[in-house]
PDB file of C-alpha atoms in Angstrom:
ATOM      1  CA  UNK A   1      -0.099  -0.062   0.086  1.00  0.00           C
ATOM      2  CA  UNK A   2       1.423   3.325  -0.918  1.00  0.00           C
ATOM      3  CA  UNK A   3      -0.290   5.033   2.154  1.00  0.00           C
ATOM      4  CA  UNK A   4       2.129   3.012   4.192  1.00  0.00           C
ATOM      5  CA  UNK A   5       5.127   4.751   2.744  1.00  0.00           C
ATOM      6  CA  UNK A   6       4.120   7.971   3.594  1.00  0.00           C
ATOM      7  CA  UNK A   7       6.552  10.161   5.442  1.00  0.00           C
ATOM      8  CA  UNK A   8       5.620  12.717   8.067  1.00  0.00           C
ATOM      9  CA  UNK A   9       8.024  16.120   8.642  1.00  0.00           C
ATOM     10  CA  UNK A  10       7.331  18.004  11.703  1.00  0.00           C
ATOM     11  CA  UNK A  11       8.628  21.219  10.463  1.00  0.00           C
ATOM     12  CA  UNK A  12       7.106  24.420   9.250  1.00  0.00           C
ATOM     13  CA  UNK A  13       9.356  26.495   6.945  1.00  0.00           C
ATOM     14  CA  UNK A  14       9.311  30.283   7.190  1.00  0.00           C
ATOM     15  CA  UNK A  15       8.092  30.413   3.658  1.00  0.00           C
ATOM     16  CA  UNK A  16       4.778  28.660   4.516  1.00  0.00           C
ATOM     17  CA  UNK A  17       4.266  31.401   7.103  1.00  0.00           C
ATOM     18  CA  UNK A  18       4.624  33.995   4.059  1.00  0.00           C
ATOM     19  CA  UNK A  19       2.258  31.789   2.073  1.00  0.00           C
ATOM     20  CA  UNK A  20      -0.335  32.096   4.959  1.00  0.00           C
ATOM     21  CA  UNK A  21       0.123  35.809   5.116  1.00  0.00           C
ATOM     22  CA  UNK A  22      -0.050  36.300   1.489  1.00  0.00           C
ATOM     23  CA  UNK A  23      -3.342  34.480   1.109  1.00  0.00           C
ATOM     24  CA  UNK A  24      -4.709  36.710   3.895  1.00  0.00           C
ATOM     25  CA  UNK A  25      -3.418  40.061   2.399  1.00  0.00           C
ATOM     26  CA  UNK A  26      -3.932  39.318  -1.191  1.00  0.00           C
ATOM     27  CA  UNK A  27      -6.814  37.014  -1.236  1.00  0.00           C
ATOM     28  CA  UNK A  28      -7.222  33.893  -3.498  1.00  0.00           C
ATOM     29  CA  UNK A  29     -10.104  35.627  -5.209  1.00  0.00           C
ATOM     30  CA  UNK A  30      -7.369  37.992  -6.781  1.00  0.00           C
ATOM     31  CA  UNK A  31      -6.215  35.114  -8.866  1.00  0.00           C
ATOM     32  CA  UNK A  32      -9.275  35.229 -10.817  1.00  0.00           C
ATOM     33  CA  UNK A  33      -8.667  38.445 -12.287  1.00  0.00           C
ATOM     34  CA  UNK A  34      -5.115  37.583 -13.347  1.00  0.00           C
ATOM     35  CA  UNK A  35      -4.376  37.254 -16.804  1.00  0.00           C
ATOM     36  CA  UNK A  36      -1.593  35.149 -18.666  1.00  0.00           C
ATOM     37  CA  UNK A  37      -0.123  38.162 -20.122  1.00  0.00           C
ATOM     38  CA  UNK A  38       0.510  39.944 -16.537  1.00  0.00           C
ATOM     39  CA  UNK A  39       2.179  36.731 -15.325  1.00  0.00           C
ATOM     40  CA  UNK A  40       4.482  36.382 -18.345  1.00  0.00           C
ATOM     41  CA  UNK A  41       5.712  39.806 -17.906  1.00  0.00           C
ATOM     42  CA  UNK A  42       7.007  38.803 -14.604  1.00  0.00           C
ATOM     43  CA  UNK A  43       8.349  35.454 -15.340  1.00  0.00           C
ATOM     44  CA  UNK A  44      10.677  36.843 -17.902  1.00  0.00           C
ATOM     45  CA  UNK A  45      12.514  38.843 -15.415  1.00  0.00           C
ATOM     46  CA  UNK A  46      15.241  37.597 -13.234  1.00  0.00           C
ATOM     47  CA  UNK A  47      13.611  36.625  -9.825  1.00  0.00           C
ATOM     48  CA  UNK A  48      16.193  38.904  -8.119  1.00  0.00           C
ATOM     49  CA  UNK A  49      14.208  41.833  -9.893  1.00  0.00           C
ATOM     50  CA  UNK A  50      10.825  40.977  -8.542  1.00  0.00           C
ATOM     51  CA  UNK A  51       9.043  43.059  -6.545  1.00  0.00           C
ATOM     52  CA  UNK A  52       6.747  42.231  -3.407  1.00  0.00           C
ATOM     53  CA  UNK A  53       3.788  43.154  -5.656  1.00  0.00           C
ATOM     54  CA  UNK A  54       5.416  40.665  -8.428  1.00  0.00           C
ATOM     55  CA  UNK A  55       5.519  37.769  -5.857  1.00  0.00           C
ATOM     56  CA  UNK A  56       1.930  38.378  -4.377  1.00  0.00           C
ATOM     57  CA  UNK A  57       0.672  38.221  -8.048  1.00  0.00           C
ATOM     58  CA  UNK A  58       2.083  34.999  -8.664  1.00  0.00           C
ATOM     59  CA  UNK A  59       1.153  33.716  -5.361  1.00  0.00           C
ATOM     60  CA  UNK A  60      -2.298  34.812  -5.971  1.00  0.00           C
ATOM     61  CA  UNK A  61      -2.482  33.239  -9.314  1.00  0.00           C
ATOM     62  CA  UNK A  62      -1.409  30.130  -8.214  1.00  0.00           C
ATOM     63  CA  UNK A  63      -3.662  29.789  -5.222  1.00  0.00           C
ATOM     64  CA  UNK A  64      -7.038  28.058  -5.453  1.00  0.00           C
ATOM     65  CA  UNK A  65      -9.620  28.069  -2.620  1.00  0.00           C
ATOM     66  CA  UNK A  66     -13.217  26.369  -2.378  1.00  0.00           C
ATOM     67  CA  UNK A  67     -14.683  29.888  -1.197  1.00  0.00           C
ATOM     68  CA  UNK A  68     -13.093  31.575  -4.424  1.00  0.00           C
ATOM     69  CA  UNK A  69     -16.673  31.760  -5.984  1.00  0.00           C
ATOM     70  CA  UNK A  70     -18.282  33.825  -2.995  1.00  0.00           C
ATOM     71  CA  UNK A  71     -17.909  37.482  -3.150  1.00  0.00           C
ATOM     72  CA  UNK A  72     -16.095  37.869  -0.074  1.00  0.00           C
ATOM     73  CA  UNK A  73     -14.953  35.529   2.869  1.00  0.00           C
ATOM     74  CA  UNK A  74     -17.725  36.806   5.271  1.00  0.00           C
ATOM     75  CA  UNK A  75     -20.478  35.814   2.795  1.00  0.00           C
ATOM     76  CA  UNK A  76     -18.970  32.405   2.145  1.00  0.00           C
ATOM     77  CA  UNK A  77     -18.994  31.614   5.990  1.00  0.00           C
ATOM     78  CA  UNK A  78     -22.318  32.552   6.272  1.00  0.00           C
ATOM     79  CA  UNK A  79     -23.967  31.083   3.218  1.00  0.00           C
ATOM     80  CA  UNK A  80     -21.830  27.936   2.212  1.00  0.00           C
ATOM     81  CA  UNK A  81     -22.722  25.632   4.671  1.00  0.00           C
ATOM     82  CA  UNK A  82     -19.434  24.220   4.049  1.00  0.00           C
ATOM     83  CA  UNK A  83     -17.615  22.394   7.282  1.00  0.00           C
ATOM     84  CA  UNK A  84     -14.139  23.266   6.051  1.00  0.00           C
ATOM     85  CA  UNK A  85     -12.248  25.872   3.862  1.00  0.00           C
ATOM     86  CA  UNK A  86      -9.352  24.820   2.155  1.00  0.00           C
ATOM     87  CA  UNK A  87      -6.557  26.963   0.302  1.00  0.00           C
ATOM     88  CA  UNK A  88      -3.933  25.508  -1.689  1.00  0.00           C
ATOM     89  CA  UNK A  89      -0.900  26.407  -3.710  1.00  0.00           C
ATOM     90  CA  UNK A  90       1.408  24.093  -5.760  1.00  0.00           C
ATOM     91  CA  UNK A  91       5.100  24.478  -5.372  1.00  0.00           C
ATOM     92  CA  UNK A  92       6.226  25.474  -9.050  1.00  0.00           C
ATOM     93  CA  UNK A  93       9.222  27.206 -10.218  1.00  0.00           C
ATOM     94  CA  UNK A  94       7.343  30.606 -10.264  1.00  0.00           C
ATOM     95  CA  UNK A  95       5.721  29.959  -6.883  1.00  0.00           C
ATOM     96  CA  UNK A  96       9.100  28.946  -5.332  1.00  0.00           C
ATOM     97  CA  UNK A  97      10.612  32.057  -6.833  1.00  0.00           C
ATOM     98  CA  UNK A  98       7.785  34.231  -5.642  1.00  0.00           C
ATOM     99  CA  UNK A  99       7.857  33.001  -2.114  1.00  0.00           C
ATOM    100  CA  UNK A 100      11.676  33.040  -1.796  1.00  0.00           C
ATOM    101  CA  UNK A 101      11.856  36.295  -3.272  1.00  0.00           C
ATOM    102  CA  UNK A 102       9.220  37.759  -1.179  1.00  0.00           C
ATOM    103  CA  UNK A 103      11.286  36.320   1.904  1.00  0.00           C
ATOM    104  CA  UNK A 104      14.354  37.933   0.791  1.00  0.00           C
ATOM    105  CA  UNK A 105      12.685  41.214   0.435  1.00  0.00           C
ATOM    106  CA  UNK A 106      11.064  41.305   3.977  1.00  0.00           C
ATOM    107  CA  UNK A 107      14.094  40.039   5.365  1.00  0.00           C
ATOM    108  CA  UNK A 108      16.266  42.456   3.583  1.00  0.00           C
ATOM    109  CA  UNK A 109      18.550  39.686   2.421  1.00  0.00           C
ATOM    110  CA  UNK A 110      21.636  39.631   0.026  1.00  0.00           C
ATOM    111  CA  UNK A 111      21.186  38.565  -3.414  1.00  0.00           C
ATOM    112  CA  UNK A 112      23.888  35.823  -2.263  1.00  0.00           C
ATOM    113  CA  UNK A 113      21.344  34.841   0.578  1.00  0.00           C
ATOM    114  CA  UNK A 114      18.228  34.691  -2.036  1.00  0.00           C
ATOM    115  CA  UNK A 115      20.196  32.402  -4.269  1.00  0.00           C
ATOM    116  CA  UNK A 116      20.767  30.062  -1.752  1.00  0.00           C
ATOM    117  CA  UNK A 117      17.103  30.161  -0.695  1.00  0.00           C
ATOM    118  CA  UNK A 118      16.456  29.211  -4.126  1.00  0.00           C
ATOM    119  CA  UNK A 119      18.848  26.498  -4.510  1.00  0.00           C
ATOM    120  CA  UNK A 120      17.730  24.824  -1.040  1.00  0.00           C
ATOM    121  CA  UNK A 121      13.977  25.116  -2.127  1.00  0.00           C
ATOM    122  CA  UNK A 122      14.344  23.839  -5.608  1.00  0.00           C
ATOM    123  CA  UNK A 123      16.312  20.836  -4.067  1.00  0.00           C
ATOM    124  CA  UNK A 124      13.779  20.379  -1.307  1.00  0.00           C
ATOM    125  CA  UNK A 125      10.686  20.482  -3.522  1.00  0.00           C
ATOM    126  CA  UNK A 126      11.488  19.675  -7.135  1.00  0.00           C
ATOM    127  CA  UNK A 127      13.725  17.374  -9.073  1.00  0.00           C
ATOM    128  CA  UNK A 128      15.801  20.309 -10.551  1.00  0.00           C
ATOM    129  CA  UNK A 129      18.817  22.249  -9.410  1.00  0.00           C
ATOM    130  CA  UNK A 130      18.529  26.136  -9.781  1.00  0.00           C
ATOM    131  CA  UNK A 131      21.325  28.102 -11.656  1.00  0.00           C
ATOM    132  CA  UNK A 132      21.505  31.717 -10.278  1.00  0.00           C
ATOM    133  CA  UNK A 133      23.553  33.041 -13.009  1.00  0.00           C
ATOM    134  CA  UNK A 134      21.013  32.233 -15.498  1.00  0.00           C
ATOM    135  CA  UNK A 135      17.841  32.388 -13.005  1.00  0.00           C
ATOM    136  CA  UNK A 136      17.224  28.962 -14.595  1.00  0.00           C
ATOM    137  CA  UNK A 137      16.801  24.945 -13.645  1.00  0.00           C
ATOM    138  CA  UNK A 138      18.405  22.083 -15.172  1.00  0.00           C
ATOM    139  CA  UNK A 139      17.287  18.489 -14.384  1.00  0.00           C
ATOM    140  CA  UNK A 140      19.221  16.638 -11.546  1.00  0.00           C
ATOM    141  CA  UNK A 141      20.552  13.211 -12.183  1.00  0.00           C
ATOM    142  CA  UNK A 142      18.175  11.416  -9.769  1.00  0.00           C
ATOM    143  CA  UNK A 143      16.967   7.561  -9.702  1.00  0.00           C
ATOM    144  CA  UNK A 144      13.465   7.074 -11.364  1.00  0.00           C
ATOM    145  CA  UNK A 145      12.362   5.760  -8.052  1.00  0.00           C
ATOM    146  CA  UNK A 146      13.902   8.719  -6.077  1.00  0.00           C
ATOM    147  CA  UNK A 147      12.193  11.412  -8.125  1.00  0.00           C
ATOM    148  CA  UNK A 148       9.693  13.809  -6.237  1.00  0.00           C
ATOM    149  CA  UNK A 149       6.286  14.204  -6.702  1.00  0.00           C
ATOM    150  CA  UNK A 150       4.217  17.591  -6.659  1.00  0.00           C
ATOM    151  CA  UNK A 151       4.153  19.659  -3.267  1.00  0.00           C
ATOM    152  CA  UNK A 152       1.144  21.748  -2.236  1.00  0.00           C
ATOM    153  CA  UNK A 153       1.181  24.310   0.464  1.00  0.00           C
ATOM    154  CA  UNK A 154      -2.377  23.805   2.033  1.00  0.00           C
ATOM    155  CA  UNK A 155      -4.212  25.959   4.594  1.00  0.00           C
ATOM    156  CA  UNK A 156      -7.407  24.108   6.186  1.00  0.00           C
ATOM    157  CA  UNK A 157      -9.816  26.198   8.308  1.00  0.00           C
ATOM    158  CA  UNK A 158     -12.664  24.795  10.412  1.00  0.00           C
ATOM    159  CA  UNK A 159     -15.804  26.212   9.568  1.00  0.00           C
ATOM    160  CA  UNK A 160     -18.539  23.915  11.434  1.00  0.00           C
ATOM    161  CA  UNK A 161     -21.504  25.384  13.017  1.00  0.00           C
ATOM    162  CA  UNK A 162     -21.962  24.434  15.817  1.00  0.00           C
ATOM    163  CA  UNK A 163     -18.454  23.923  16.242  1.00  0.00           C
ATOM    164  CA  UNK A 164     -16.839  20.642  16.387  1.00  0.00           C
ATOM    165  CA  UNK A 165     -13.165  19.623  15.551  1.00  0.00           C
ATOM    166  CA  UNK A 166     -12.878  17.799  12.207  1.00  0.00           C
ATOM    167  CA  UNK A 167     -11.291  14.188  12.759  1.00  0.00           C
ATOM    168  CA  UNK A 168     -10.385  11.710  10.046  1.00  0.00           C
ATOM    169  CA  UNK A 169      -8.458   8.639  10.718  1.00  0.00           C
ATOM    170  CA  UNK A 170      -5.341   8.475   8.552  1.00  0.00           C
ATOM    171  CA  UNK A 171      -6.902  11.512   6.871  1.00  0.00           C
ATOM    172  CA  UNK A 172      -4.285  12.116   4.425  1.00  0.00           C
ATOM    173  CA  UNK A 173      -5.255   8.599   2.658  1.00  0.00           C
ATOM    174  CA  UNK A 174      -8.331  10.402   1.544  1.00  0.00           C
ATOM    175  CA  UNK A 175      -6.636  13.181  -0.451  1.00  0.00           C
ATOM    176  CA  UNK A 176      -5.785  13.025  -4.184  1.00  0.00           C
ATOM    177  CA  UNK A 177      -4.028  14.825  -7.078  1.00  0.00           C
ATOM    178  CA  UNK A 178      -6.081  14.192 -10.081  1.00  0.00           C
ATOM    179  CA  UNK A 179      -5.557  15.130 -14.022  1.00  0.00           C
ATOM    180  CA  UNK A 180      -7.926  15.581 -16.574  1.00  0.00           C
ATOM    181  CA  UNK A 181      -7.600  12.200 -17.755  1.00  0.00           C
ATOM    182  CA  UNK A 182      -9.235  10.638 -14.396  1.00  0.00           C
ATOM    183  CA  UNK A 183      -5.592   9.536 -13.235  1.00  0.00           C
ATOM    184  CA  UNK A 184      -4.868  10.361  -9.471  1.00  0.00           C
ATOM    185  CA  UNK A 185      -1.812  10.376  -7.390  1.00  0.00           C
ATOM    186  CA  UNK A 186      -1.817   9.737  -3.565  1.00  0.00           C
ATOM    187  CA  UNK A 187      -0.260  11.477  -0.570  1.00  0.00           C
ATOM    188  CA  UNK A 188       3.319  10.302   0.121  1.00  0.00           C
ATOM    189  CA  UNK A 189       4.329  12.834   2.490  1.00  0.00           C
ATOM    190  CA  UNK A 190       3.163  15.588   4.676  1.00  0.00           C
ATOM    191  CA  UNK A 191       5.222  18.078   6.495  1.00  0.00           C
ATOM    192  CA  UNK A 192       4.187  20.977   9.084  1.00  0.00           C
ATOM    193  CA  UNK A 193       4.196  21.910  12.859  1.00  0.00           C
ATOM    194  CA  UNK A 194       1.187  19.755  13.350  1.00  0.00           C
ATOM    195  CA  UNK A 195       1.316  17.197  10.522  1.00  0.00           C
ATOM    196  CA  UNK A 196       0.316  13.714  12.084  1.00  0.00           C
ATOM    197  CA  UNK A 197      -1.000  10.367  10.669  1.00  0.00           C
ATOM    198  CA  UNK A 198      -4.644  11.243  11.680  1.00  0.00           C
ATOM    199  CA  UNK A 199      -6.010  14.705  10.319  1.00  0.00           C
ATOM    200  CA  UNK A 200      -7.261  16.732  13.104  1.00  0.00           C
ATOM    201  CA  UNK A 201      -8.472  19.975  12.346  1.00  0.00           C
ATOM    202  CA  UNK A 202      -9.767  22.441  15.358  1.00  0.00           C
ATOM    203  CA  UNK A 203      -9.346  25.882  13.879  1.00  0.00           C
ATOM    204  CA  UNK A 204      -6.510  26.539  11.379  1.00  0.00           C
ATOM    205  CA  UNK A 205      -3.906  23.771  10.141  1.00  0.00           C
ATOM    206  CA  UNK A 206      -1.243  24.471   7.396  1.00  0.00           C
ATOM    207  CA  UNK A 207       0.684  21.640   5.966  1.00  0.00           C
ATOM    208  CA  UNK A 208       2.623  20.821   3.047  1.00  0.00           C
ATOM    209  CA  UNK A 209       1.246  17.644   1.183  1.00  0.00           C
ATOM    210  CA  UNK A 210       3.600  15.830  -1.531  1.00  0.00           C
ATOM    211  CA  UNK A 211       1.814  13.599  -3.850  1.00  0.00           C
ATOM    212  CA  UNK A 212       3.305  10.735  -5.865  1.00  0.00           C
ATOM    213  CA  UNK A 213       4.447  11.349  -9.268  1.00  0.00           C
ATOM    214  CA  UNK A 214       2.346   8.352 -10.610  1.00  0.00           C
ATOM    215  CA  UNK A 215      -0.936   6.630  -9.910  1.00  0.00           C
ATOM    216  CA  UNK A 216      -1.243   3.220  -8.406  1.00  0.00           C
ATOM    217  CA  UNK A 217      -0.535   1.613 -11.813  1.00  0.00           C
ATOM    218  CA  UNK A 218       2.677   3.513 -12.392  1.00  0.00           C
ATOM    219  CA  UNK A 219       1.314   6.238 -14.761  1.00  0.00           C
ATOM    220  CA  UNK A 220       2.468   9.596 -14.835  1.00  0.00           C
ATOM    221  CA  UNK A 221      -0.044  12.075 -13.259  1.00  0.00           C
ATOM    222  CA  UNK A 222       1.391  15.476 -13.584  1.00  0.00           C
ATOM    223  CA  UNK A 223       4.854  17.140 -14.340  1.00  0.00           C
ATOM    224  CA  UNK A 224       5.490  19.507 -11.404  1.00  0.00           C
ATOM    225  CA  UNK A 225       7.383  22.103 -13.590  1.00  0.00           C
ATOM    226  CA  UNK A 226       4.954  22.395 -16.336  1.00  0.00           C
ATOM    227  CA  UNK A 227       2.609  25.520 -16.285  1.00  0.00           C
ATOM    228  CA  UNK A 228      -0.089  23.739 -14.185  1.00  0.00           C
ATOM    229  CA  UNK A 229      -3.474  23.806 -15.721  1.00  0.00           C
ATOM    230  CA  UNK A 230      -6.538  21.659 -16.012  1.00  0.00           C
ATOM    231  CA  UNK A 231      -6.103  19.466 -12.676  1.00  0.00           C
ATOM    232  CA  UNK A 232      -7.594  19.293  -9.162  1.00  0.00           C
ATOM    233  CA  UNK A 233      -7.158  18.479  -5.546  1.00  0.00           C
ATOM    234  CA  UNK A 234      -9.786  16.075  -4.223  1.00  0.00           C
ATOM    235  CA  UNK A 235     -10.278  16.218  -0.152  1.00  0.00           C
ATOM    236  CA  UNK A 236     -12.681  13.252   0.502  1.00  0.00           C
ATOM    237  CA  UNK A 237     -14.105  12.637   4.132  1.00  0.00           C
ATOM    238  CA  UNK A 238     -13.963  16.252   5.331  1.00  0.00           C
ATOM    239  CA  UNK A 239     -17.542  17.281   4.296  1.00  0.00           C
ATOM    240  CA  UNK A 240     -20.705  15.628   3.385  1.00  0.00           C
ATOM    241  CA  UNK A 241     -19.256  15.932  -0.315  1.00  0.00           C
ATOM    242  CA  UNK A 242     -15.717  15.931  -1.694  1.00  0.00           C
ATOM    243  CA  UNK A 243     -14.137  19.284  -1.701  1.00  0.00           C
ATOM    244  CA  UNK A 244     -12.490  19.852  -4.962  1.00  0.00           C
ATOM    245  CA  UNK A 245     -10.046  22.825  -5.673  1.00  0.00           C
ATOM    246  CA  UNK A 246      -9.531  23.273  -9.575  1.00  0.00           C
ATOM    247  CA  UNK A 247      -6.769  24.900 -11.469  1.00  0.00           C
ATOM    248  CA  UNK A 248      -7.690  26.062 -15.110  1.00  0.00           C
ATOM    249  CA  UNK A 249      -5.319  27.702 -17.723  1.00  0.00           C
ATOM    250  CA  UNK A 250      -5.103  31.588 -17.684  1.00  0.00           C
ATOM    251  CA  UNK A 251      -6.694  33.581 -20.469  1.00  0.00           C
ATOM    252  CA  UNK A 252      -4.559  36.153 -22.376  1.00  0.00           C
ATOM    253  CA  UNK A 253      -5.716  39.687 -22.112  1.00  0.00           C
TER     254      UNK A 253
END
């Protein structure tokens, strides 16, 4: 069983806190108003030249929530009838650069420090090596059975009324990454300060969730470094119906 191989890390990287702050400051709904052209204008620049606004735009574009279709968060809380709100962002080349650069700006780090952050983050979350001189990536020589799957930064928020903790035994076995062909990947690793085998949500919970690169039959599900579109996360067992977060292709404007 793949689930038995799931690994747990009790860490909460500093950039994960920046992701949560960005969600609160920019709001996931902002991603719906972002065009592919505005993202491309940022992507062609070296990460060293990005501004905080550039970083926030990338994060907003990449983040999806199950309350995005409501006008505001307060209306979502009152009208949705949803027990849990979930916001998620995939760790791609653009989002890793945005989080690292924003961290460097807010901490007033040097370019050397930023380059080291980028090297570390790409090493920890992807199969690529970051080349600072070219602001580019090269694929690392990694054995096939050691290649990393796609990681998401996920924030869960309890919205039960009347309040109750949401408890799901071996809860991460119920979460899936699914492509348009219906192929799905299982969770293979979680990390976070409160990451545990069982899913236990009292108020807020922030975790990194990494999915397998392949489905149960060994078929590749998604390439973590492509422009990620037309796929979804499926969270079963947290509400009466599955909670689905879907990423779709941005339009040019």
